[in-house]
Amino acid sequence: MTRTILDIHILQTVPPSNLNRDDTGTPKSAYFGGVRRARVSSQAWKRATRKAFNTLLPPEELGVRTKRVAEALAERIVTRDASLEPVAVQLAAEMVKAATGSAVEVPKRKAKNDEDGSATPQSPYLMFLSRRQLDALAALAIAGSGPDGDVKALKEHLKERDNKTSARRAVDTRHSVDIALFGRMVADSADLNVEAATQVAHAISVHKSDIESDYYTAVDDRSPDGESGAGMIGTIDFNSATLYRYAAVDVDELQRNLGLGLREDESPSTPVERAVGAFLEAFITSLPTGKINTFGNHTLPSAVIVKLRDRWPVSFVGAFEEPVPKSPAGGFLRESCRRLASYVPDLERQYGLVSEDRSWVFRIGEETEVLAPLGSEVSLDVLVQEVRDVVAQRLGSGT
């Protein structure tokens, strides 16, 4: 069966930084091709991508991932009926329990500032719900608790099979864009899990990367003039790298995830187009914010290759299995582009992928000129719009 897969390949140079650190504060790394590479975990870049959605999509198309799900739902209840504020959290907790099967309880280890013992109930793990799902649960909570917001009445209401089914249906329809893209796991109700439509690889440097340490001191502003020494000393580990980043979007899975949330006034492909466009722009332009105030390492990719495929996702990381050496003038970007320009056509020819994809190249600088033959050269805004158009065409024609 013909598939619609969107592959995104990125080369991005990052100066001294600590984008994503381990439990010791050291930048994450990995061995690949026999040498140590700089690494940024997929979780870190997915988080950055989700944060970027806030500027690209309206709030109602996004989700909330939190243990404080009862608190989030209580806010929706109060918005609908302010008189229920005293019992909103209890009503919310009962609704979440019925809808997800998760125990929503006050944590045994209460916050230090919880002097009156009124800590908010929390789920035992992060719960990912769309804002539309929270609105649906809020409406059910208000209807089931009666005009006075009776918590006991809601409990009895939710014991009825049809009412509990409605609650579960409320969290299994109208998924947000980020849930549809990145998936969701509900440990207590596997049938509510959402299969992720997007795979994001760990970003790795195309070359060997060493970790360095910055020894710093801070001066006490009120230290007497005659007093020597620093008010504070410390070290921060960092590295620098030219990273290869990769992600793949299963457009068909994305449509399945979003399908139940379609509005009647729009084309069936419209939500998928918006989601694909938002992910493409957000993934390209986002950056994890680890130690960003310390290093100010704000960079954007130097080269982006996007492929729309019919069979399977394909990463080009194999081009960098042998570490890229620095050029005679220094730097790794030029040789990285040459590696891709040689590797990609050969790989696609050998696997018979040449006639099955639509390709775009977005690049900056003369170092990346060698990539021009790999696709239609476009700017970022044109890239996003053309990919959206092709996705709409494919979904509309059923091919």
mmCIF file of C-alpha atoms in Angstrom:
data_model
loop_
_atom_site.group_PDB
_atom_site.id
_atom_site.type_symbol
_atom_site.label_atom_id
_atom_site.label_comp_id
_atom_site.label_asym_id
_atom_site.label_seq_id
_atom_site.Cartn_x
_atom_site.Cartn_y
_atom_site.Cartn_z
ATOM 1 C CA MET A 1 0.000 0.000 0.000
ATOM 2 C CA THR A 2 1.279 3.449 -0.917
ATOM 3 C CA ARG A 3 2.247 5.574 2.069
ATOM 4 C CA THR A 4 2.914 9.263 2.583
ATOM 5 C CA ILE A 5 6.083 9.802 4.617
ATOM 6 C CA LEU A 6 7.732 13.169 5.186
ATOM 7 C CA ASP A 7 11.495 12.997 5.853
ATOM 8 C CA ILE A 8 13.290 16.059 7.261
ATOM 9 C CA HIS A 9 17.102 16.233 7.260
ATOM 10 C CA ILE A 10 18.948 19.159 8.848
ATOM 11 C CA LEU A 11 22.543 20.315 9.204
ATOM 12 C CA GLN A 12 22.943 22.854 11.992
ATOM 13 C CA THR A 13 26.100 24.314 13.491
ATOM 14 C CA VAL A 14 25.966 25.126 17.190
ATOM 15 C CA PRO A 15 28.760 27.095 18.968
ATOM 16 C CA PRO A 16 29.920 26.381 22.551
ATOM 17 C CA SER A 17 26.765 25.281 24.353
ATOM 18 C CA ASN A 18 25.141 22.747 26.650
ATOM 19 C CA LEU A 19 21.810 22.136 24.914
ATOM 20 C CA ASN A 20 20.951 18.879 26.647
ATOM 21 C CA ARG A 21 22.845 17.650 29.726
ATOM 22 C CA ASP A 22 22.921 14.396 31.640
ATOM 23 C CA ASP A 23 22.549 13.867 35.387
ATOM 24 C CA THR A 24 26.070 15.169 35.992
ATOM 25 C CA GLY A 25 25.519 18.390 34.041
ATOM 26 C CA THR A 26 27.667 17.211 31.126
ATOM 27 C CA PRO A 27 26.424 17.620 27.533
ATOM 28 C CA LYS A 28 25.008 14.338 26.301
ATOM 29 C CA SER A 29 27.117 12.335 23.874
ATOM 30 C CA ALA A 30 27.153 9.027 22.004
ATOM 31 C CA TYR A 31 29.630 6.809 20.201
ATOM 32 C CA PHE A 32 28.978 6.462 16.481
ATOM 33 C CA GLY A 33 31.465 5.339 13.871
ATOM 34 C CA GLY A 34 33.903 4.525 16.653
ATOM 35 C CA VAL A 35 34.237 8.074 17.988
ATOM 36 C CA ARG A 36 32.465 10.165 20.555
ATOM 37 C CA ARG A 37 29.867 12.521 19.093
ATOM 38 C CA ALA A 38 27.906 15.397 20.565
ATOM 39 C CA ARG A 39 24.269 14.342 21.059
ATOM 40 C CA VAL A 40 20.987 16.106 21.714
ATOM 41 C CA SER A 41 18.227 13.704 22.730
ATOM 42 C CA SER A 42 15.050 13.387 20.705
ATOM 43 C CA GLN A 43 13.043 14.238 23.834
ATOM 44 C CA ALA A 44 14.816 17.573 24.151
ATOM 45 C CA TRP A 45 14.115 18.565 20.562
ATOM 46 C CA LYS A 46 10.514 17.341 20.679
ATOM 47 C CA ARG A 47 9.970 19.494 23.748
ATOM 48 C CA ALA A 48 11.446 22.502 21.930
ATOM 49 C CA THR A 49 9.228 21.766 18.927
ATOM 50 C CA ARG A 50 6.112 21.562 21.099
ATOM 51 C CA LYS A 51 6.987 24.900 22.708
ATOM 52 C CA ALA A 52 7.352 26.446 19.245
ATOM 53 C CA PHE A 53 3.795 25.335 18.405
ATOM 54 C CA ASN A 54 2.552 28.028 20.791
ATOM 55 C CA THR A 55 3.464 30.682 18.233
ATOM 56 C CA LEU A 56 2.223 28.740 15.205
ATOM 57 C CA LEU A 57 -1.116 27.235 16.252
ATOM 58 C CA PRO A 58 -4.127 28.435 18.257
ATOM 59 C CA PRO A 59 -4.315 27.135 21.853
ATOM 60 C CA GLU A 60 -7.396 24.999 21.162
ATOM 61 C CA GLU A 61 -5.366 22.858 18.745
ATOM 62 C CA LEU A 62 -2.725 22.029 21.361
ATOM 63 C CA GLY A 63 -2.593 19.781 24.398
ATOM 64 C CA VAL A 64 -1.461 19.927 28.020
ATOM 65 C CA ARG A 65 0.906 17.302 29.435
ATOM 66 C CA THR A 66 0.925 17.382 33.214
ATOM 67 C CA LYS A 67 0.479 15.436 36.438
ATOM 68 C CA ARG A 68 -1.712 18.343 37.613
ATOM 69 C CA VAL A 69 -4.458 17.264 35.258
ATOM 70 C CA ALA A 70 -7.149 17.709 37.937
ATOM 71 C CA GLU A 71 -6.076 21.310 38.363
ATOM 72 C CA ALA A 72 -6.138 21.888 34.589
ATOM 73 C CA LEU A 73 -9.610 20.374 34.312
ATOM 74 C CA ALA A 74 -10.852 22.307 37.356
ATOM 75 C CA GLU A 75 -9.930 25.549 35.606
ATOM 76 C CA ARG A 76 -12.127 24.513 32.654
ATOM 77 C CA ILE A 77 -14.996 23.696 35.000
ATOM 78 C CA VAL A 78 -14.768 27.059 36.746
ATOM 79 C CA THR A 79 -14.630 28.849 33.400
ATOM 80 C CA ARG A 80 -17.957 27.261 32.513
ATOM 81 C CA ASP A 81 -19.561 27.666 35.949
ATOM 82 C CA ALA A 82 -17.801 29.937 38.467
ATOM 83 C CA SER A 83 -20.135 28.822 41.274
ATOM 84 C CA LEU A 84 -18.433 25.399 41.241
ATOM 85 C CA GLU A 85 -15.006 26.740 42.206
ATOM 86 C CA PRO A 86 -15.088 25.288 45.785
ATOM 87 C CA VAL A 87 -15.578 21.739 44.469
ATOM 88 C CA ALA A 88 -14.040 22.019 41.010
ATOM 89 C CA VAL A 89 -10.875 20.092 41.871
ATOM 90 C CA GLN A 90 -12.820 17.203 43.420
ATOM 91 C CA LEU A 91 -15.145 17.036 40.432
ATOM 92 C CA ALA A 92 -12.157 17.099 38.096
ATOM 93 C CA ALA A 93 -10.387 14.307 39.967
ATOM 94 C CA GLU A 94 -13.451 12.051 39.712
ATOM 95 C CA MET A 95 -13.796 12.748 35.984
ATOM 96 C CA VAL A 96 -10.161 11.960 35.257
ATOM 97 C CA LYS A 97 -10.380 8.723 37.239
ATOM 98 C CA ALA A 98 -13.432 7.603 35.297
ATOM 99 C CA ALA A 99 -12.082 8.681 31.924
ATOM 100 C CA THR A 100 -8.555 7.257 32.181
ATOM 101 C CA GLY A 101 -8.603 4.698 34.984
ATOM 102 C CA SER A 102 -5.724 6.566 36.612
ATOM 103 C CA ALA A 103 -5.579 7.133 40.350
ATOM 104 C CA VAL A 104 -5.732 10.896 40.904
ATOM 105 C CA GLU A 105 -4.730 11.537 44.503
ATOM 106 C CA VAL A 106 -2.945 14.029 46.713
ATOM 107 C CA PRO A 107 0.775 13.137 46.598
ATOM 108 C CA LYS A 108 2.066 11.437 49.730
ATOM 109 C CA ARG A 109 5.035 13.792 49.726
ATOM 110 C CA LYS A 110 3.317 17.180 49.875
ATOM 111 C CA ALA A 111 4.922 20.395 48.826
ATOM 112 C CA LYS A 112 6.876 22.241 51.537
ATOM 113 C CA ASN A 113 4.550 25.245 51.304
ATOM 114 C CA ASP A 114 1.419 23.128 51.725
ATOM 115 C CA GLU A 115 0.799 24.176 55.315
ATOM 116 C CA ASP A 116 -2.976 23.658 55.344
ATOM 117 C CA GLY A 117 -2.835 20.183 53.775
ATOM 118 C CA SER A 118 -4.865 21.229 50.738
ATOM 119 C CA ALA A 119 -2.495 19.990 48.041
ATOM 120 C CA THR A 120 -4.073 19.404 44.639
ATOM 121 C CA PRO A 121 -4.614 15.776 43.552
ATOM 122 C CA GLN A 122 -2.217 14.599 40.862
ATOM 123 C CA SER A 123 -1.991 11.679 38.465
ATOM 124 C CA PRO A 124 0.928 9.273 39.072
ATOM 125 C CA TYR A 125 2.402 10.088 35.654
ATOM 126 C CA LEU A 126 2.211 12.835 33.050
ATOM 127 C CA MET A 127 -1.240 12.899 31.461
ATOM 128 C CA PHE A 128 -1.483 14.299 27.918
ATOM 129 C CA LEU A 129 -4.898 15.719 27.032
ATOM 130 C CA SER A 130 -6.002 18.193 24.403
ATOM 131 C CA ARG A 131 -7.742 21.369 25.452
ATOM 132 C CA ARG A 132 -10.843 20.184 23.585
ATOM 133 C CA GLN A 133 -10.784 16.956 25.575
ATOM 134 C CA LEU A 134 -10.549 18.945 28.802
ATOM 135 C CA ASP A 135 -13.515 21.047 27.691
ATOM 136 C CA ALA A 136 -15.516 17.904 26.948
ATOM 137 C CA LEU A 137 -14.709 16.456 30.381
ATOM 138 C CA ALA A 138 -15.640 19.747 32.043
ATOM 139 C CA ALA A 139 -19.056 19.697 30.379
ATOM 140 C CA LEU A 140 -19.635 16.099 31.494
ATOM 141 C CA ALA A 141 -18.560 16.900 35.061
ATOM 142 C CA ILE A 142 -20.999 19.796 35.313
ATOM 143 C CA ALA A 143 -23.861 17.794 33.828
ATOM 144 C CA GLY A 144 -23.190 14.763 36.013
ATOM 145 C CA SER A 145 -22.809 16.619 39.307
ATOM 146 C CA GLY A 146 -26.163 18.379 39.182
ATOM 147 C CA PRO A 147 -26.955 22.061 39.727
ATOM 148 C CA ASP A 148 -25.135 22.164 43.094
ATOM 149 C CA GLY A 149 -21.916 20.471 41.970
ATOM 150 C CA ASP A 150 -22.414 17.408 44.173
ATOM 151 C CA VAL A 151 -19.265 15.254 44.124
ATOM 152 C CA LYS A 152 -21.144 12.201 45.440
ATOM 153 C CA ALA A 153 -23.761 12.626 42.737
ATOM 154 C CA LEU A 154 -21.016 12.674 40.098
ATOM 155 C CA LYS A 155 -19.482 9.485 41.505
ATOM 156 C CA GLU A 156 -22.843 7.715 41.270
ATOM 157 C CA HIS A 157 -23.396 9.155 37.807
ATOM 158 C CA LEU A 158 -20.088 7.770 36.578
ATOM 159 C CA LYS A 159 -20.848 4.279 37.884
ATOM 160 C CA GLU A 160 -23.381 3.900 35.091
ATOM 161 C CA ARG A 161 -21.796 2.204 32.104
ATOM 162 C CA ASP A 162 -22.998 4.654 29.452
ATOM 163 C CA ASN A 163 -21.794 7.652 31.434
ATOM 164 C CA LYS A 164 -18.363 6.163 32.016
ATOM 165 C CA THR A 165 -18.174 5.291 28.311
ATOM 166 C CA SER A 166 -18.930 8.909 27.454
ATOM 167 C CA ALA A 167 -16.114 10.049 29.724
ATOM 168 C CA ARG A 168 -13.638 7.691 28.073
ATOM 169 C CA ARG A 169 -14.817 8.723 24.629
ATOM 170 C CA ALA A 170 -14.207 12.349 25.546
ATOM 171 C CA VAL A 171 -10.477 11.689 25.987
ATOM 172 C CA ASP A 172 -10.199 9.437 22.939
ATOM 173 C CA THR A 173 -11.530 11.904 20.343
ATOM 174 C CA ARG A 174 -10.575 15.381 19.160
ATOM 175 C CA HIS A 175 -6.874 14.882 19.694
ATOM 176 C CA SER A 176 -4.656 17.957 19.602
ATOM 177 C CA VAL A 177 -1.927 18.410 17.003
ATOM 178 C CA ASP A 178 0.872 17.635 19.459
ATOM 179 C CA ILE A 179 -0.820 14.455 20.694
ATOM 180 C CA ALA A 180 -1.411 13.339 17.103
ATOM 181 C CA LEU A 181 2.223 13.992 16.189
ATOM 182 C CA PHE A 182 4.057 12.732 19.275
ATOM 183 C CA GLY A 183 1.614 10.163 20.627
ATOM 184 C CA ARG A 184 0.315 9.486 24.107
ATOM 185 C CA MET A 185 0.629 6.675 26.630
ATOM 186 C CA VAL A 186 -1.996 6.110 29.314
ATOM 187 C CA ALA A 187 -0.495 3.461 31.564
ATOM 188 C CA ASP A 188 -3.799 2.457 33.180
ATOM 189 C CA SER A 189 -5.800 2.286 29.921
ATOM 190 C CA ALA A 190 -3.815 1.043 26.964
ATOM 191 C CA ASP A 191 -6.818 1.469 24.681
ATOM 192 C CA LEU A 192 -6.462 5.235 25.137
ATOM 193 C CA ASN A 193 -2.877 5.229 23.859
ATOM 194 C CA VAL A 194 -2.204 7.219 20.701
ATOM 195 C CA GLU A 195 0.423 5.963 18.258
ATOM 196 C CA ALA A 196 2.896 8.711 17.434
ATOM 197 C CA ALA A 197 2.843 9.880 13.820
ATOM 198 C CA THR A 198 6.341 11.355 14.168
ATOM 199 C CA GLN A 199 9.727 9.812 14.799
ATOM 200 C CA VAL A 200 12.551 12.127 15.893
ATOM 201 C CA ALA A 201 16.141 10.900 15.935
ATOM 202 C CA HIS A 202 18.734 11.941 18.463
ATOM 203 C CA ALA A 203 20.754 14.721 16.864
ATOM 204 C CA ILE A 204 24.441 13.813 16.630
ATOM 205 C CA SER A 205 27.524 15.672 15.476
ATOM 206 C CA VAL A 206 28.883 14.703 12.069
ATOM 207 C CA HIS A 207 32.381 14.760 13.541
ATOM 208 C CA LYS A 208 34.272 13.758 16.663
ATOM 209 C CA SER A 209 33.335 16.118 19.500
ATOM 210 C CA ASP A 210 35.188 16.680 22.742
ATOM 211 C CA ILE A 211 33.710 18.059 25.951
ATOM 212 C CA GLU A 212 35.355 21.131 27.459
ATOM 213 C CA SER A 213 34.921 22.875 30.803
ATOM 214 C CA ASP A 214 34.516 26.554 31.550
ATOM 215 C CA TYR A 215 35.919 27.617 34.923
ATOM 216 C CA TYR A 216 34.100 30.735 36.068
ATOM 217 C CA THR A 217 34.127 33.106 39.015
ATOM 218 C CA ALA A 218 31.538 35.595 40.250
ATOM 219 C CA VAL A 219 32.398 38.695 42.269
ATOM 220 C CA ASP A 220 30.388 39.748 45.326
ATOM 221 C CA ASP A 221 29.226 43.325 44.578
ATOM 222 C CA ARG A 222 29.395 44.241 48.277
ATOM 223 C CA SER A 223 32.809 42.795 48.886
ATOM 224 C CA PRO A 224 35.216 45.351 50.478
ATOM 225 C CA ASP A 225 37.755 46.801 48.061
ATOM 226 C CA GLY A 226 40.636 45.278 49.946
ATOM 227 C CA GLU A 227 39.157 41.774 50.028
ATOM 228 C CA SER A 228 40.413 39.470 47.292
ATOM 229 C CA GLY A 229 38.817 36.337 45.973
ATOM 230 C CA ALA A 230 35.561 35.447 44.283
ATOM 231 C CA GLY A 231 32.143 35.234 45.834
ATOM 232 C CA MET A 232 31.464 32.059 43.894
ATOM 233 C CA ILE A 233 33.407 29.703 41.643
ATOM 234 C CA GLY A 234 32.330 26.803 39.504
ATOM 235 C CA THR A 235 32.630 24.934 36.209
ATOM 236 C CA ILE A 236 30.233 24.358 33.319
ATOM 237 C CA ASP A 237 30.834 21.650 30.722
ATOM 238 C CA PHE A 238 30.132 22.451 27.083
ATOM 239 C CA ASN A 239 30.824 21.367 23.517
ATOM 240 C CA SER A 240 30.327 22.680 20.000
ATOM 241 C CA ALA A 241 29.233 20.775 16.921
ATOM 242 C CA THR A 242 27.777 20.606 13.454
ATOM 243 C CA LEU A 243 24.724 18.438 14.055
ATOM 244 C CA TYR A 244 22.799 16.137 11.748
ATOM 245 C CA ARG A 245 19.126 16.160 12.733
ATOM 246 C CA TYR A 246 16.400 13.906 11.343
ATOM 247 C CA ALA A 247 12.653 13.413 11.761
ATOM 248 C CA ALA A 248 9.997 11.489 9.867
ATOM 249 C CA VAL A 249 6.247 12.157 9.812
ATOM 250 C CA ASP A 250 3.822 9.387 8.860
ATOM 251 C CA VAL A 251 1.161 11.576 7.262
ATOM 252 C CA ASP A 252 -1.348 8.717 7.062
ATOM 253 C CA GLU A 253 -1.031 7.993 10.790
ATOM 254 C CA LEU A 254 -1.336 11.705 11.467
ATOM 255 C CA GLN A 255 -4.599 11.815 9.535
ATOM 256 C CA ARG A 256 -5.910 8.824 11.489
ATOM 257 C CA ASN A 257 -5.035 10.531 14.767
ATOM 258 C CA LEU A 258 -6.644 13.812 13.781
ATOM 259 C CA GLY A 259 -9.553 12.371 11.836
ATOM 260 C CA LEU A 260 -12.047 12.325 14.690
ATOM 261 C CA GLY A 261 -11.371 15.974 15.423
ATOM 262 C CA LEU A 262 -12.316 17.362 12.015
ATOM 263 C CA ARG A 263 -14.704 20.259 11.772
ATOM 264 C CA GLU A 264 -17.626 20.075 9.377
ATOM 265 C CA ASP A 265 -16.691 23.362 7.692
ATOM 266 C CA GLU A 266 -13.293 22.279 6.394
ATOM 267 C CA SER A 267 -11.719 19.804 4.003
ATOM 268 C CA PRO A 268 -10.729 16.429 5.526
ATOM 269 C CA SER A 269 -7.068 17.214 4.789
ATOM 270 C CA THR A 270 -7.025 20.693 6.386
ATOM 271 C CA PRO A 271 -6.090 19.668 9.968
ATOM 272 C CA VAL A 272 -3.312 17.447 8.599
ATOM 273 C CA GLU A 273 -1.991 20.265 6.406
ATOM 274 C CA ARG A 274 -1.870 22.613 9.392
ATOM 275 C CA ALA A 275 -0.169 20.000 11.558
ATOM 276 C CA VAL A 276 2.431 19.147 8.910
ATOM 277 C CA GLY A 277 3.161 22.818 8.232
ATOM 278 C CA ALA A 278 3.469 23.637 11.933
ATOM 279 C CA PHE A 279 5.731 20.662 12.639
ATOM 280 C CA LEU A 280 7.967 21.417 9.667
ATOM 281 C CA GLU A 281 8.505 25.045 10.675
ATOM 282 C CA ALA A 282 8.758 24.318 14.400
ATOM 283 C CA PHE A 283 11.215 21.430 14.039
ATOM 284 C CA ILE A 284 13.450 23.419 11.692
ATOM 285 C CA THR A 285 13.560 26.622 13.740
ATOM 286 C CA SER A 286 13.336 25.365 17.340
ATOM 287 C CA LEU A 287 16.272 24.938 19.694
ATOM 288 C CA PRO A 288 16.481 23.305 23.139
ATOM 289 C CA THR A 289 17.116 25.946 25.785
ATOM 290 C CA GLY A 290 19.604 24.161 28.053
ATOM 291 C CA LYS A 291 22.038 26.759 29.485
ATOM 292 C CA ILE A 292 20.876 29.201 26.808
ATOM 293 C CA ASN A 293 21.405 32.227 29.083
ATOM 294 C CA THR A 294 24.972 31.149 29.728
ATOM 295 C CA PHE A 295 25.992 30.510 26.120
ATOM 296 C CA GLY A 296 23.515 32.472 23.968
ATOM 297 C CA ASN A 297 23.895 29.792 21.297
ATOM 298 C CA HIS A 298 21.002 30.909 19.084
ATOM 299 C CA THR A 299 21.575 29.415 15.629
ATOM 300 C CA LEU A 300 19.382 28.296 12.743
ATOM 301 C CA PRO A 301 20.053 25.423 10.328
ATOM 302 C CA SER A 302 22.414 25.952 7.408
ATOM 303 C CA ALA A 303 20.776 23.290 5.258
ATOM 304 C CA VAL A 304 17.439 21.485 5.208
ATOM 305 C CA ILE A 305 16.451 18.650 2.871
ATOM 306 C CA VAL A 306 12.828 17.516 2.834
ATOM 307 C CA LYS A 307 11.668 14.364 1.051
ATOM 308 C CA LEU A 308 8.096 13.165 0.553
ATOM 309 C CA ARG A 309 8.221 9.391 0.155
ATOM 310 C CA ASP A 310 5.827 6.607 -0.783
ATOM 311 C CA ARG A 311 7.346 3.573 0.934
ATOM 312 C CA TRP A 312 9.373 4.054 4.106
ATOM 313 C CA PRO A 313 11.261 6.727 6.073
ATOM 314 C CA VAL A 314 14.986 6.957 5.314
ATOM 315 C CA SER A 315 17.645 8.651 7.440
ATOM 316 C CA PHE A 316 20.877 9.870 5.858
ATOM 317 C CA VAL A 317 22.952 9.442 9.028
ATOM 318 C CA GLY A 318 24.974 6.742 7.250
ATOM 319 C CA ALA A 319 26.720 9.503 5.328
ATOM 320 C CA PHE A 320 28.470 10.431 8.578
ATOM 321 C CA GLU A 321 29.371 6.974 9.922
ATOM 322 C CA GLU A 322 32.957 7.925 9.109
ATOM 323 C CA PRO A 323 33.544 11.161 11.044
ATOM 324 C CA VAL A 324 33.764 14.268 8.889
ATOM 325 C CA PRO A 325 37.235 15.850 9.047
ATOM 326 C CA LYS A 326 37.567 19.592 9.330
ATOM 327 C CA SER A 327 38.264 21.432 6.104
ATOM 328 C CA PRO A 328 41.726 22.950 5.459
ATOM 329 C CA ALA A 329 40.302 26.324 6.466
ATOM 330 C CA GLY A 330 38.504 24.830 9.467
ATOM 331 C CA GLY A 331 34.861 23.902 9.877
ATOM 332 C CA PHE A 332 32.747 20.830 9.100
ATOM 333 C CA LEU A 333 29.735 22.162 7.177
ATOM 334 C CA ARG A 334 31.245 22.150 3.680
ATOM 335 C CA GLU A 335 32.440 18.552 3.855
ATOM 336 C CA SER A 336 29.157 17.468 5.489
ATOM 337 C CA CYS A 337 27.255 18.848 2.501
ATOM 338 C CA ARG A 338 29.600 17.065 0.108
ATOM 339 C CA ARG A 339 29.002 13.801 1.957
ATOM 340 C CA LEU A 340 25.232 14.192 1.570
ATOM 341 C CA ALA A 341 25.510 15.229 -2.084
ATOM 342 C CA SER A 342 27.371 11.994 -2.789
ATOM 343 C CA TYR A 343 25.515 9.658 -0.438
ATOM 344 C CA VAL A 344 21.875 10.566 -1.104
ATOM 345 C CA PRO A 345 21.696 10.002 -4.897
ATOM 346 C CA ASP A 346 23.540 6.694 -4.602
ATOM 347 C CA LEU A 347 21.302 5.433 -1.792
ATOM 348 C CA GLU A 348 18.099 6.446 -3.605
ATOM 349 C CA ARG A 349 19.266 4.921 -6.887
ATOM 350 C CA GLN A 350 20.217 1.591 -5.310
ATOM 351 C CA TYR A 351 16.904 1.296 -3.448
ATOM 352 C CA GLY A 352 14.769 2.504 -6.331
ATOM 353 C CA LEU A 353 13.546 5.600 -4.511
ATOM 354 C CA VAL A 354 14.442 8.194 -7.123
ATOM 355 C CA SER A 355 11.058 8.297 -8.860
ATOM 356 C CA GLU A 356 9.042 7.938 -5.675
ATOM 357 C CA ASP A 357 9.798 11.136 -3.829
ATOM 358 C CA ARG A 358 9.276 14.877 -4.018
ATOM 359 C CA SER A 359 12.282 16.814 -2.754
ATOM 360 C CA TRP A 360 13.022 20.334 -1.524
ATOM 361 C CA VAL A 361 16.267 21.984 -0.442
ATOM 362 C CA PHE A 362 16.466 25.027 1.819
ATOM 363 C CA ARG A 363 20.039 26.194 2.293
ATOM 364 C CA ILE A 364 22.202 29.139 3.309
ATOM 365 C CA GLY A 365 25.692 30.100 2.108
ATOM 366 C CA GLU A 366 28.083 28.929 -0.559
ATOM 367 C CA GLU A 367 29.249 26.012 1.614
ATOM 368 C CA THR A 368 25.885 24.342 0.924
ATOM 369 C CA GLU A 369 25.736 24.909 -2.867
ATOM 370 C CA VAL A 370 26.588 21.291 -3.563
ATOM 371 C CA LEU A 371 23.173 20.277 -2.124
ATOM 372 C CA ALA A 372 21.188 22.217 -4.762
ATOM 373 C CA PRO A 373 20.719 19.196 -7.106
ATOM 374 C CA LEU A 374 19.016 17.197 -4.339
ATOM 375 C CA GLY A 375 15.706 19.065 -4.678
ATOM 376 C CA SER A 376 13.867 22.226 -5.604
ATOM 377 C CA GLU A 377 15.548 25.192 -3.950
ATOM 378 C CA VAL A 378 13.070 27.155 -1.834
ATOM 379 C CA SER A 379 12.870 29.572 1.085
ATOM 380 C CA LEU A 380 11.421 28.443 4.401
ATOM 381 C CA ASP A 381 7.952 29.907 3.870
ATOM 382 C CA VAL A 382 7.740 28.466 0.347
ATOM 383 C CA LEU A 383 8.946 25.085 1.634
ATOM 384 C CA VAL A 384 6.199 24.951 4.256
ATOM 385 C CA GLN A 385 3.479 25.981 1.808
ATOM 386 C CA GLU A 386 4.552 23.605 -0.977
ATOM 387 C CA VAL A 387 4.748 20.646 1.405
ATOM 388 C CA ARG A 388 1.266 21.495 2.691
ATOM 389 C CA ASP A 389 -0.039 21.673 -0.870
ATOM 390 C CA VAL A 390 1.436 18.324 -1.860
ATOM 391 C CA VAL A 391 0.107 16.676 1.313
ATOM 392 C CA ALA A 392 -3.375 18.048 0.570
ATOM 393 C CA GLN A 393 -3.164 16.775 -2.986
ATOM 394 C CA ARG A 394 -2.109 13.294 -1.910
ATOM 395 C CA LEU A 395 -4.718 12.977 0.799
ATOM 396 C CA GLY A 396 -7.391 14.403 -1.465
ATOM 397 C CA SER A 397 -6.637 11.971 -4.267
ATOM 398 C CA GLY A 398 -6.211 9.027 -1.897
ATOM 399 C CA THR A 399 -2.762 8.213 -3.285
#
